[in-house]
PDB file of C-alpha atoms in Angstrom:
ATOM      1  CA  UNK A  50      -0.044   0.273  -0.037  1.00 43.00           C
ATOM      2  CA  UNK A  51       3.306   2.372   0.667  1.00 40.00           C
ATOM      3  CA  UNK A  52       3.566   2.871  -3.506  1.00 42.00           C
ATOM      4  CA  UNK A  53       0.125   4.215  -3.433  1.00 41.00           C
ATOM      5  CA  UNK A  54       0.203   7.410  -2.172  1.00 39.00           C
ATOM      6  CA  UNK A  55       3.312   8.669  -4.795  1.00 40.00           C
ATOM      7  CA  UNK A  56       1.003   7.161  -7.311  1.00 36.00           C
ATOM      8  CA  UNK A  57      -2.432   9.043  -6.536  1.00 33.00           C
ATOM      9  CA  UNK A  58      -0.239  12.614  -6.162  1.00 36.00           C
ATOM     10  CA  UNK A  59       0.806  11.588  -9.108  1.00 35.00           C
ATOM     11  CA  UNK A  60      -2.206  11.402 -11.097  1.00 35.00           C
ATOM     12  CA  UNK A  61      -3.896  14.278  -9.116  1.00 35.00           C
ATOM     13  CA  UNK A  62      -0.094  16.506 -10.690  1.00 38.00           C
ATOM     14  CA  UNK A  63      -1.478  15.462 -13.867  1.00 36.00           C
ATOM     15  CA  UNK A  64      -5.054  15.968 -13.648  1.00 39.00           C
ATOM     16  CA  UNK A  65      -3.907  19.648 -12.643  1.00 35.00           C
ATOM     17  CA  UNK A  66      -1.351  20.100 -15.419  1.00 36.00           C
ATOM     18  CA  UNK A  67      -4.065  19.338 -18.338  1.00 35.00           C
ATOM     19  CA  UNK A  68      -6.661  21.734 -16.119  1.00 32.00           C
ATOM     20  CA  UNK A  69      -4.058  24.004 -16.805  1.00 32.00           C
ATOM     21  CA  UNK A  70      -3.630  23.643 -20.408  1.00 32.00           C
ATOM     22  CA  UNK A  71      -6.429  23.238 -21.169  1.00 37.00           C
ATOM     23  CA  UNK A  72      -7.744  26.314 -19.505  1.00 38.00           C
ATOM     24  CA  UNK A  73      -4.561  28.491 -21.343  1.00 45.00           C
ATOM     25  CA  UNK A  74      -6.057  27.204 -24.437  1.00 54.00           C
ATOM     26  CA  UNK A  75      -8.954  28.878 -23.994  1.00 72.00           C
ATOM     27  CA  UNK A  76      -9.801  31.225 -26.878  1.00 74.00           C
ATOM     28  CA  UNK A  77     -10.766  34.037 -24.113  1.00 73.00           C
ATOM     29  CA  UNK A  78      -8.073  33.226 -21.716  1.00 74.00           C
ATOM     30  CA  UNK A  79      -5.104  34.087 -24.139  1.00 79.00           C
ATOM     31  CA  UNK A  80      -6.546  36.680 -26.685  1.00 87.00           C
ATOM     32  CA  UNK A  81      -5.000  39.980 -26.237  1.00 75.00           C
ATOM     33  CA  UNK A  82      -2.851  39.810 -23.901  1.00 78.00           C
ATOM     34  CA  UNK A  83       0.641  39.959 -25.629  1.00 78.00           C
ATOM     35  CA  UNK A  84       3.721  38.790 -24.236  1.00 67.00           C
ATOM     36  CA  UNK A  85       5.689  41.522 -25.344  1.00 58.00           C
ATOM     37  CA  UNK A  86       4.298  45.010 -22.884  1.00 47.00           C
ATOM     38  CA  UNK A  87       7.094  47.620 -24.767  1.00 43.00           C
ATOM     39  CA  UNK A  88       5.571  51.053 -27.026  1.00 36.00           C
ATOM     40  CA  UNK A  89       6.962  52.889 -29.652  1.00 30.00           C
ATOM     41  CA  UNK A  90       5.017  56.063 -30.397  1.00 28.00           C
ATOM     42  CA  UNK A  91       3.546  56.748 -33.523  1.00 41.00           C
ATOM     43  CA  UNK A  92       4.507  55.906 -36.998  1.00 64.00           C
ATOM     44  CA  UNK A  93       7.267  53.294 -35.917  1.00 77.00           C
ATOM     45  CA  UNK A  94       8.480  49.848 -36.562  1.00 84.00           C
ATOM     46  CA  UNK A  95       6.699  47.475 -33.817  1.00 86.00           C
ATOM     47  CA  UNK A  96       8.415  45.347 -32.058  1.00 86.00           C
ATOM     48  CA  UNK A  97       8.049  41.686 -32.405  1.00 86.00           C
ATOM     49  CA  UNK A  98       4.938  40.485 -30.594  1.00 88.00           C
ATOM     50  CA  UNK A  99       3.969  43.447 -29.831  1.00 92.00           C
ATOM     51  CA  UNK A 100       1.117  42.321 -32.203  1.00 95.00           C
ATOM     52  CA  UNK A 101       0.772  38.607 -32.392  1.00 96.00           C
ATOM     53  CA  UNK A 102      -2.720  38.729 -33.486  1.00 97.00           C
ATOM     54  CA  UNK A 103      -1.159  40.579 -36.968  1.00 96.00           C
ATOM     55  CA  UNK A 104      -1.456  38.950 -40.153  1.00 96.00           C
ATOM     56  CA  UNK A 105       0.113  39.735 -44.140  1.00 95.00           C
ATOM     57  CA  UNK A 106      -2.285  37.979 -46.479  1.00 95.00           C
ATOM     58  CA  UNK A 107      -0.507  37.524 -49.302  1.00 93.00           C
ATOM     59  CA  UNK A 108      -0.719  36.154 -53.016  1.00 92.00           C
ATOM     60  CA  UNK A 109       2.404  34.066 -54.839  1.00 89.00           C
ATOM     61  CA  UNK A 110       4.405  35.241 -51.988  1.00 88.00           C
ATOM     62  CA  UNK A 111       3.616  38.839 -51.854  1.00 90.00           C
ATOM     63  CA  UNK A 112       1.365  40.823 -49.263  1.00 92.00           C
ATOM     64  CA  UNK A 113      -2.041  42.633 -50.633  1.00 92.00           C
ATOM     65  CA  UNK A 114      -3.942  43.272 -47.513  1.00 94.00           C
ATOM     66  CA  UNK A 115      -3.614  42.749 -43.673  1.00 94.00           C
ATOM     67  CA  UNK A 116      -5.725  40.937 -41.277  1.00 97.00           C
ATOM     68  CA  UNK A 117      -5.974  39.527 -37.776  1.00 97.00           C
ATOM     69  CA  UNK A 118      -6.263  36.236 -36.217  1.00 98.00           C
ATOM     70  CA  UNK A 119      -9.185  36.047 -33.813  1.00 97.00           C
ATOM     71  CA  UNK A 120      -9.534  32.159 -33.020  1.00 95.00           C
ATOM     72  CA  UNK A 121      -6.976  29.077 -33.976  1.00 94.00           C
ATOM     73  CA  UNK A 122      -9.048  28.449 -37.564  1.00 96.00           C
ATOM     74  CA  UNK A 123      -9.960  32.111 -38.793  1.00 97.00           C
ATOM     75  CA  UNK A 124      -8.581  35.509 -39.613  1.00 98.00           C
ATOM     76  CA  UNK A 125     -10.873  38.530 -39.930  1.00 98.00           C
ATOM     77  CA  UNK A 126      -9.860  41.088 -43.153  1.00 97.00           C
ATOM     78  CA  UNK A 127     -11.483  43.341 -45.787  1.00 94.00           C
ATOM     79  CA  UNK A 128     -13.670  42.165 -47.951  1.00 93.00           C
ATOM     80  CA  UNK A 129     -12.513  43.905 -50.295  1.00 91.00           C
ATOM     81  CA  UNK A 130      -9.367  42.822 -50.161  1.00 93.00           C
ATOM     82  CA  UNK A 131     -10.057  38.812 -51.785  1.00 92.00           C
ATOM     83  CA  UNK A 132     -10.874  39.100 -55.489  1.00 84.00           C
ATOM     84  CA  UNK A 133     -13.760  36.141 -56.615  1.00 72.00           C
ATOM     85  CA  UNK A 134     -11.688  35.235 -59.375  1.00 70.00           C
ATOM     86  CA  UNK A 135      -9.042  33.192 -57.230  1.00 77.00           C
ATOM     87  CA  UNK A 136      -9.165  30.135 -55.657  1.00 86.00           C
ATOM     88  CA  UNK A 137      -9.280  30.452 -51.388  1.00 89.00           C
ATOM     89  CA  UNK A 138      -6.398  28.550 -51.424  1.00 87.00           C
ATOM     90  CA  UNK A 139      -4.508  31.135 -53.830  1.00 92.00           C
ATOM     91  CA  UNK A 140      -4.274  33.453 -50.802  1.00 95.00           C
ATOM     92  CA  UNK A 141      -2.225  32.501 -47.531  1.00 95.00           C
ATOM     93  CA  UNK A 142      -1.257  34.639 -44.318  1.00 95.00           C
ATOM     94  CA  UNK A 143       1.297  35.533 -42.988  1.00 94.00           C
ATOM     95  CA  UNK A 144       1.793  34.778 -39.293  1.00 95.00           C
ATOM     96  CA  UNK A 145       4.519  35.692 -35.853  1.00 94.00           C
ATOM     97  CA  UNK A 146       6.745  38.322 -37.622  1.00 92.00           C
ATOM     98  CA  UNK A 147       7.002  41.572 -37.932  1.00 91.00           C
ATOM     99  CA  UNK A 148       8.969  41.318 -41.616  1.00 90.00           C
ATOM    100  CA  UNK A 149       6.280  40.773 -44.688  1.00 86.00           C
ATOM    101  CA  UNK A 150       8.618  39.100 -46.537  1.00 80.00           C
ATOM    102  CA  UNK A 151       9.424  35.673 -45.589  1.00 68.00           C
ATOM    103  CA  UNK A 152      11.900  35.279 -42.926  1.00 63.00           C
ATOM    104  CA  UNK A 153      12.519  31.939 -40.799  1.00 63.00           C
ATOM    105  CA  UNK A 154      10.488  33.178 -37.965  1.00 75.00           C
ATOM    106  CA  UNK A 155       7.255  33.643 -39.317  1.00 89.00           C
ATOM    107  CA  UNK A 156       4.435  30.836 -39.855  1.00 93.00           C
ATOM    108  CA  UNK A 157       2.366  30.391 -43.612  1.00 94.00           C
ATOM    109  CA  UNK A 158      -0.508  28.961 -43.351  1.00 96.00           C
ATOM    110  CA  UNK A 159      -3.406  28.092 -46.501  1.00 96.00           C
ATOM    111  CA  UNK A 160      -6.657  29.344 -46.469  1.00 96.00           C
ATOM    112  CA  UNK A 161      -9.374  26.879 -47.247  1.00 94.00           C
ATOM    113  CA  UNK A 162     -12.585  29.237 -47.117  1.00 94.00           C
ATOM    114  CA  UNK A 163     -13.380  32.857 -47.919  1.00 94.00           C
ATOM    115  CA  UNK A 164     -16.926  33.933 -46.305  1.00 94.00           C
ATOM    116  CA  UNK A 165     -17.607  37.757 -47.352  1.00 92.00           C
ATOM    117  CA  UNK A 166     -20.424  39.784 -45.732  1.00 91.00           C
ATOM    118  CA  UNK A 167     -23.184  39.097 -48.356  1.00 86.00           C
ATOM    119  CA  UNK A 168     -24.800  42.539 -47.932  1.00 72.00           C
ATOM    120  CA  UNK A 169     -23.109  44.632 -49.807  1.00 63.00           C
ATOM    121  CA  UNK A 170     -24.704  47.537 -51.286  1.00 62.00           C
ATOM    122  CA  UNK A 171     -21.496  49.461 -52.809  1.00 60.00           C
ATOM    123  CA  UNK A 172     -17.449  49.603 -52.071  1.00 60.00           C
ATOM    124  CA  UNK A 173     -18.345  51.127 -48.280  1.00 67.00           C
ATOM    125  CA  UNK A 174     -20.861  48.885 -47.070  1.00 78.00           C
ATOM    126  CA  UNK A 175     -20.608  45.678 -45.495  1.00 89.00           C
ATOM    127  CA  UNK A 176     -16.375  45.325 -45.827  1.00 92.00           C
ATOM    128  CA  UNK A 177     -15.720  42.616 -43.929  1.00 95.00           C
ATOM    129  CA  UNK A 178     -14.974  38.915 -44.497  1.00 95.00           C
ATOM    130  CA  UNK A 179     -13.682  36.294 -42.746  1.00 97.00           C
ATOM    131  CA  UNK A 180     -10.631  33.436 -43.994  1.00 97.00           C
ATOM    132  CA  UNK A 181     -10.887  29.670 -43.073  1.00 97.00           C
ATOM    133  CA  UNK A 182      -7.471  28.537 -42.275  1.00 97.00           C
ATOM    134  CA  UNK A 183      -6.825  24.569 -43.613  1.00 95.00           C
ATOM    135  CA  UNK A 184      -4.792  24.015 -40.617  1.00 95.00           C
ATOM    136  CA  UNK A 185      -5.046  25.184 -36.649  1.00 95.00           C
ATOM    137  CA  UNK A 186      -3.044  27.972 -35.122  1.00 96.00           C
ATOM    138  CA  UNK A 187      -0.364  26.738 -32.992  1.00 94.00           C
ATOM    139  CA  UNK A 188      -0.119  29.877 -30.656  1.00 95.00           C
ATOM    140  CA  UNK A 189       3.009  31.419 -29.085  1.00 93.00           C
ATOM    141  CA  UNK A 190       4.752  34.223 -27.855  1.00 92.00           C
ATOM    142  CA  UNK A 191       4.460  35.466 -31.193  1.00 94.00           C
ATOM    143  CA  UNK A 192       1.282  34.183 -32.377  1.00 96.00           C
ATOM    144  CA  UNK A 193      -1.996  35.178 -30.507  1.00 96.00           C
ATOM    145  CA  UNK A 194      -5.379  36.205 -31.206  1.00 97.00           C
ATOM    146  CA  UNK A 195      -6.943  39.500 -30.541  1.00 96.00           C
ATOM    147  CA  UNK A 196     -10.136  39.238 -28.299  1.00 94.00           C
ATOM    148  CA  UNK A 197     -13.541  40.818 -30.407  1.00 95.00           C
ATOM    149  CA  UNK A 198     -15.884  42.953 -29.036  1.00 91.00           C
ATOM    150  CA  UNK A 199     -18.942  41.891 -26.816  1.00 83.00           C
ATOM    151  CA  UNK A 200     -22.271  43.031 -28.390  1.00 70.00           C
ATOM    152  CA  UNK A 201     -23.748  42.731 -25.512  1.00 71.00           C
ATOM    153  CA  UNK A 202     -21.558  44.203 -23.273  1.00 72.00           C
ATOM    154  CA  UNK A 203     -20.721  47.833 -23.393  1.00 71.00           C
ATOM    155  CA  UNK A 204     -17.272  48.920 -23.566  1.00 69.00           C
ATOM    156  CA  UNK A 205     -15.606  52.231 -22.492  1.00 78.00           C
ATOM    157  CA  UNK A 206     -13.565  52.932 -25.407  1.00 83.00           C
ATOM    158  CA  UNK A 207     -10.149  55.087 -24.764  1.00 87.00           C
ATOM    159  CA  UNK A 208      -9.723  58.261 -26.579  1.00 90.00           C
ATOM    160  CA  UNK A 209      -7.574  56.404 -28.957  1.00 91.00           C
ATOM    161  CA  UNK A 210      -6.310  53.169 -30.382  1.00 93.00           C
ATOM    162  CA  UNK A 211      -3.845  51.681 -32.417  1.00 94.00           C
ATOM    163  CA  UNK A 212      -3.937  50.779 -36.324  1.00 93.00           C
ATOM    164  CA  UNK A 213      -0.964  48.126 -37.354  1.00 93.00           C
ATOM    165  CA  UNK A 214       0.064  47.255 -40.818  1.00 91.00           C
ATOM    166  CA  UNK A 215       2.834  47.536 -43.794  1.00 90.00           C
ATOM    167  CA  UNK A 216       0.647  50.096 -45.780  1.00 85.00           C
ATOM    168  CA  UNK A 217       2.155  52.970 -47.607  1.00 80.00           C
ATOM    169  CA  UNK A 218       3.990  55.504 -45.316  1.00 76.00           C
ATOM    170  CA  UNK A 219       3.725  59.036 -45.536  1.00 68.00           C
ATOM    171  CA  UNK A 220       6.901  59.021 -47.894  1.00 67.00           C
ATOM    172  CA  UNK A 221       5.109  57.058 -50.499  1.00 70.00           C
ATOM    173  CA  UNK A 222       6.551  53.523 -49.540  1.00 79.00           C
ATOM    174  CA  UNK A 223       6.081  50.300 -48.446  1.00 83.00           C
ATOM    175  CA  UNK A 224       7.930  49.020 -45.554  1.00 82.00           C
ATOM    176  CA  UNK A 225       9.031  46.019 -45.301  1.00 87.00           C
ATOM    177  CA  UNK A 226       8.426  45.970 -41.245  1.00 89.00           C
ATOM    178  CA  UNK A 227       5.506  46.351 -39.393  1.00 92.00           C
ATOM    179  CA  UNK A 228       4.468  49.469 -38.664  1.00 90.00           C
ATOM    180  CA  UNK A 229       2.129  50.510 -35.998  1.00 90.00           C
ATOM    181  CA  UNK A 230       0.294  53.889 -35.125  1.00 89.00           C
ATOM    182  CA  UNK A 231      -1.481  55.488 -32.319  1.00 90.00           C
ATOM    183  CA  UNK A 232      -4.714  57.333 -33.388  1.00 91.00           C
ATOM    184  CA  UNK A 233      -7.742  59.033 -31.680  1.00 91.00           C
ATOM    185  CA  UNK A 234     -11.238  58.006 -32.352  1.00 94.00           C
ATOM    186  CA  UNK A 235     -13.572  60.106 -34.449  1.00 92.00           C
ATOM    187  CA  UNK A 236     -17.363  60.278 -33.283  1.00 93.00           C
ATOM    188  CA  UNK A 237     -19.265  59.143 -36.345  1.00 92.00           C
ATOM    189  CA  UNK A 238     -21.188  62.674 -36.265  1.00 92.00           C
ATOM    190  CA  UNK A 239     -17.661  64.240 -36.566  1.00 92.00           C
ATOM    191  CA  UNK A 240     -16.882  62.013 -39.197  1.00 91.00           C
ATOM    192  CA  UNK A 241     -20.176  62.559 -41.138  1.00 92.00           C
ATOM    193  CA  UNK A 242     -19.624  65.796 -40.787  1.00 91.00           C
ATOM    194  CA  UNK A 243     -16.018  66.090 -42.676  1.00 90.00           C
ATOM    195  CA  UNK A 244     -16.711  63.981 -45.492  1.00 89.00           C
ATOM    196  CA  UNK A 245     -20.272  64.837 -45.955  1.00 88.00           C
ATOM    197  CA  UNK A 246     -20.277  68.795 -44.817  1.00 86.00           C
ATOM    198  CA  UNK A 247     -23.014  69.300 -47.595  1.00 82.00           C
ATOM    199  CA  UNK A 248     -25.320  67.126 -45.815  1.00 75.00           C
ATOM    200  CA  UNK A 249     -25.646  69.291 -42.278  1.00 74.00           C
ATOM    201  CA  UNK A 250     -27.769  71.675 -45.248  1.00 77.00           C
ATOM    202  CA  UNK A 251     -29.766  68.854 -47.038  1.00 80.00           C
ATOM    203  CA  UNK A 252     -30.231  66.296 -43.983  1.00 74.00           C
ATOM    204  CA  UNK A 253     -32.384  63.556 -46.728  1.00 72.00           C
ATOM    205  CA  UNK A 254     -29.180  62.939 -48.118  1.00 80.00           C
ATOM    206  CA  UNK A 255     -27.949  59.615 -47.815  1.00 81.00           C
ATOM    207  CA  UNK A 256     -24.741  59.243 -44.909  1.00 84.00           C
ATOM    208  CA  UNK A 257     -21.780  58.485 -45.959  1.00 87.00           C
ATOM    209  CA  UNK A 258     -20.603  57.353 -42.905  1.00 88.00           C
ATOM    210  CA  UNK A 259     -23.409  54.190 -41.767  1.00 89.00           C
ATOM    211  CA  UNK A 260     -23.606  52.613 -38.755  1.00 90.00           C
ATOM    212  CA  UNK A 261     -21.721  49.819 -39.647  1.00 92.00           C
ATOM    213  CA  UNK A 262     -18.347  52.030 -39.674  1.00 93.00           C
ATOM    214  CA  UNK A 263     -16.015  53.974 -37.357  1.00 93.00           C
ATOM    215  CA  UNK A 264     -13.607  56.641 -37.638  1.00 92.00           C
ATOM    216  CA  UNK A 265      -9.848  57.306 -36.468  1.00 90.00           C
ATOM    217  CA  UNK A 266      -7.000  59.345 -37.251  1.00 85.00           C
ATOM    218  CA  UNK A 267      -4.913  62.574 -36.535  1.00 77.00           C
ATOM    219  CA  UNK A 268      -5.111  65.022 -39.001  1.00 70.00           C
ATOM    220  CA  UNK A 269      -3.039  67.610 -37.540  1.00 71.00           C
ATOM    221  CA  UNK A 270       0.233  65.473 -37.240  1.00 61.00           C
ATOM    222  CA  UNK A 271      -0.849  63.294 -40.193  1.00 65.00           C
ATOM    223  CA  UNK A 272      -1.449  59.457 -38.238  1.00 72.00           C
ATOM    224  CA  UNK A 273      -2.942  56.905 -40.559  1.00 65.00           C
ATOM    225  CA  UNK A 274      -3.639  54.618 -42.260  1.00 78.00           C
ATOM    226  CA  UNK A 275      -2.927  53.907 -45.605  1.00 74.00           C
ATOM    227  CA  UNK A 276      -3.332  52.205 -49.052  1.00 73.00           C
ATOM    228  CA  UNK A 277      -1.802  48.654 -48.262  1.00 75.00           C
ATOM    229  CA  UNK A 278      -3.110  48.530 -44.683  1.00 86.00           C
ATOM    230  CA  UNK A 279      -6.642  47.445 -45.517  1.00 91.00           C
ATOM    231  CA  UNK A 280      -7.969  44.321 -43.406  1.00 94.00           C
ATOM    232  CA  UNK A 281      -5.596  45.148 -40.655  1.00 95.00           C
ATOM    233  CA  UNK A 282      -6.857  45.533 -37.237  1.00 95.00           C
ATOM    234  CA  UNK A 283      -7.596  48.471 -35.309  1.00 96.00           C
ATOM    235  CA  UNK A 284      -7.096  47.653 -31.918  1.00 95.00           C
ATOM    236  CA  UNK A 285      -7.800  49.052 -28.410  1.00 94.00           C
ATOM    237  CA  UNK A 286      -6.809  48.328 -25.071  1.00 93.00           C
ATOM    238  CA  UNK A 287     -10.121  48.015 -22.795  1.00 87.00           C
ATOM    239  CA  UNK A 288     -10.486  46.155 -19.719  1.00 83.00           C
ATOM    240  CA  UNK A 289      -7.288  44.759 -19.277  1.00 88.00           C
ATOM    241  CA  UNK A 290      -7.203  43.470 -23.037  1.00 92.00           C
ATOM    242  CA  UNK A 291      -6.304  43.904 -26.543  1.00 94.00           C
ATOM    243  CA  UNK A 292      -9.714  44.440 -28.233  1.00 96.00           C
ATOM    244  CA  UNK A 293     -10.800  44.974 -32.147  1.00 96.00           C
ATOM    245  CA  UNK A 294     -13.144  47.336 -32.725  1.00 95.00           C
ATOM    246  CA  UNK A 295     -12.038  48.294 -36.324  1.00 95.00           C
ATOM    247  CA  UNK A 296     -10.719  47.173 -39.752  1.00 95.00           C
ATOM    248  CA  UNK A 297      -9.127  49.438 -41.883  1.00 93.00           C
ATOM    249  CA  UNK A 298     -11.370  49.459 -45.312  1.00 91.00           C
ATOM    250  CA  UNK A 299     -10.923  52.863 -46.805  1.00 86.00           C
ATOM    251  CA  UNK A 300     -10.074  56.544 -46.966  1.00 82.00           C
ATOM    252  CA  UNK A 301      -8.907  59.681 -48.950  1.00 77.00           C
ATOM    253  CA  UNK A 302      -5.688  61.282 -49.206  1.00 69.00           C
ATOM    254  CA  UNK A 303      -3.736  59.099 -46.330  1.00 71.00           C
ATOM    255  CA  UNK A 304      -3.330  61.433 -43.415  1.00 62.00           C
ATOM    256  CA  UNK A 305      -4.522  65.087 -45.472  1.00 68.00           C
ATOM    257  CA  UNK A 306      -8.041  66.008 -44.768  1.00 76.00           C
ATOM    258  CA  UNK A 307      -9.759  63.128 -43.178  1.00 86.00           C
ATOM    259  CA  UNK A 308      -9.535  60.208 -41.033  1.00 89.00           C
ATOM    260  CA  UNK A 309      -9.820  56.575 -42.312  1.00 89.00           C
ATOM    261  CA  UNK A 310     -12.529  54.716 -42.015  1.00 92.00           C
ATOM    262  CA  UNK A 311     -12.995  51.567 -40.862  1.00 93.00           C
ATOM    263  CA  UNK A 312     -15.841  48.165 -40.714  1.00 94.00           C
ATOM    264  CA  UNK A 313     -16.871  48.678 -37.013  1.00 95.00           C
ATOM    265  CA  UNK A 314     -16.402  45.123 -35.598  1.00 95.00           C
ATOM    266  CA  UNK A 315     -19.171  44.950 -32.579  1.00 94.00           C
ATOM    267  CA  UNK A 316     -21.707  46.117 -35.326  1.00 93.00           C
ATOM    268  CA  UNK A 317     -20.701  42.573 -37.255  1.00 94.00           C
ATOM    269  CA  UNK A 318     -19.989  40.955 -33.985  1.00 93.00           C
ATOM    270  CA  UNK A 319     -22.928  38.769 -34.240  1.00 92.00           C
ATOM    271  CA  UNK A 320     -22.660  37.674 -37.988  1.00 94.00           C
ATOM    272  CA  UNK A 321     -18.717  36.757 -37.356  1.00 95.00           C
ATOM    273  CA  UNK A 322     -19.929  34.325 -34.291  1.00 93.00           C
ATOM    274  CA  UNK A 323     -22.753  32.684 -36.586  1.00 93.00           C
ATOM    275  CA  UNK A 324     -20.157  32.034 -39.224  1.00 94.00           C
ATOM    276  CA  UNK A 325     -17.297  30.328 -37.091  1.00 93.00           C
ATOM    277  CA  UNK A 326     -20.454  28.367 -35.047  1.00 90.00           C
ATOM    278  CA  UNK A 327     -21.451  26.820 -38.740  1.00 86.00           C
ATOM    279  CA  UNK A 328     -18.557  26.553 -40.215  1.00 77.00           C
ATOM    280  CA  UNK A 329     -18.720  22.606 -40.207  1.00 54.00           C
ATOM    281  CA  UNK A 330     -21.950  23.829 -42.130  1.00 40.00           C
ATOM    282  CA  UNK A 331     -20.807  25.495 -44.906  1.00 42.00           C
ATOM    283  CA  UNK A 332     -20.046  23.634 -48.258  1.00 41.00           C
ATOM    284  CA  UNK A 333     -16.976  24.879 -50.237  1.00 42.00           C
ATOM    285  CA  UNK A 334     -16.291  28.372 -50.175  1.00 40.00           C
ATOM    286  CA  UNK A 335     -18.431  31.503 -49.946  1.00 40.00           C
ATOM    287  CA  UNK A 336     -17.328  34.415 -52.098  1.00 39.00           C
ATOM    288  CA  UNK A 337     -19.741  37.425 -53.278  1.00 36.00           C
ATOM    289  CA  UNK A 338     -19.229  39.740 -56.105  1.00 33.00           C
ATOM    290  CA  UNK A 339     -16.628  42.632 -54.526  1.00 34.00           C
ATOM    291  CA  UNK A 340     -15.814  45.695 -56.333  1.00 31.00           C
ATOM    292  CA  UNK A 341     -13.058  48.340 -56.150  1.00 29.00           C
ATOM    293  CA  UNK A 342     -12.799  52.039 -57.137  1.00 29.00           C
ATOM    294  CA  UNK A 343      -9.558  54.399 -58.449  1.00 28.00           C
ATOM    295  CA  UNK A 344     -10.416  57.145 -56.341  1.00 32.00           C
ATOM    296  CA  UNK A 345     -10.344  55.388 -53.084  1.00 41.00           C
ATOM    297  CA  UNK A 346      -7.420  53.365 -51.707  1.00 41.00           C
ATOM    298  CA  UNK A 347      -8.889  50.668 -50.548  1.00 44.00           C
ATOM    299  CA  UNK A 348      -8.623  49.040 -53.948  1.00 36.00           C
ATOM    300  CA  UNK A 349      -6.896  45.998 -54.280  1.00 36.00           C
ATOM    301  CA  UNK A 350      -3.444  46.028 -55.924  1.00 36.00           C
ATOM    302  CA  UNK A 351      -1.428  43.310 -58.313  1.00 31.00           C
ATOM    303  CA  UNK A 352       0.788  41.614 -56.903  1.00 32.00           C
ATOM    304  CA  UNK A 353       3.359  43.383 -58.525  1.00 30.00           C
ATOM    305  CA  UNK A 354       2.173  46.581 -57.888  1.00 26.00           C
ATOM    306  CA  UNK A 355       2.075  45.540 -53.830  1.00 28.00           C
ATOM    307  CA  UNK A 356       5.058  46.578 -52.837  1.00 25.00           C
ATOM    308  CA  UNK A 357       6.312  49.363 -55.310  1.00 21.00           C
TER     309      UNK A 357
END
């Protein structure tokens, strides 16, 4: 009977370890909690591990858009970033690296399914899409999901949040290293007045900034998202974790006169949850026709132009 006590203790310890591991694997226990906590202020290179959910959406090993990891199988991006003329497997996502080019530190995953928000009335509406990965993502110190807002909970947002990406900077170049910039949030009413000043005098005009969108950007200091950042996250530190409230969507003259416009993640949260929960019932790749416009910077660049 003597050896029985150590065996029992061992089993208890193993049970405890298994519980701890399962707890760590729970999405809500790991999302929005990067291991790296340093900060680089305004429009500069981001440290590895600072934004572990940041995704580079690529075609033929060339960056076309940003995105964010929201679970071990799903990436959130903008609808205008994906083309219906390409099969899902033409797309790959790059995780775990601040270098947009291939490196030994990064991890590549293939996309197996594309789901675009179906009710799109035009380029500016419903600019959100989900990408299902062909294999499960292994979370590490530099690869973690970001939390999504709870639509049923009232969140107190900070005055400013952070946008990240490999998009065009103010010098007109496309950096190879992930950039980060802190941008103030702009109310939808104030943003509407900036984009649609005549609407104040003609109330019956259709709104430009609708309830499914939000705005952020520092016009004075020219801090903004830009072409190439599309699909990337607008991340806010709220309630002790990083939460994604926006998806980079569109804008005019980056940082010059108007703030950037983002798809409102809270608005689409129910749709996101529905798609992910019903993933097993979806048949094939779900894509819908998208449109592009040349005067807005969200239009998707061909691979050969993306890094010029």
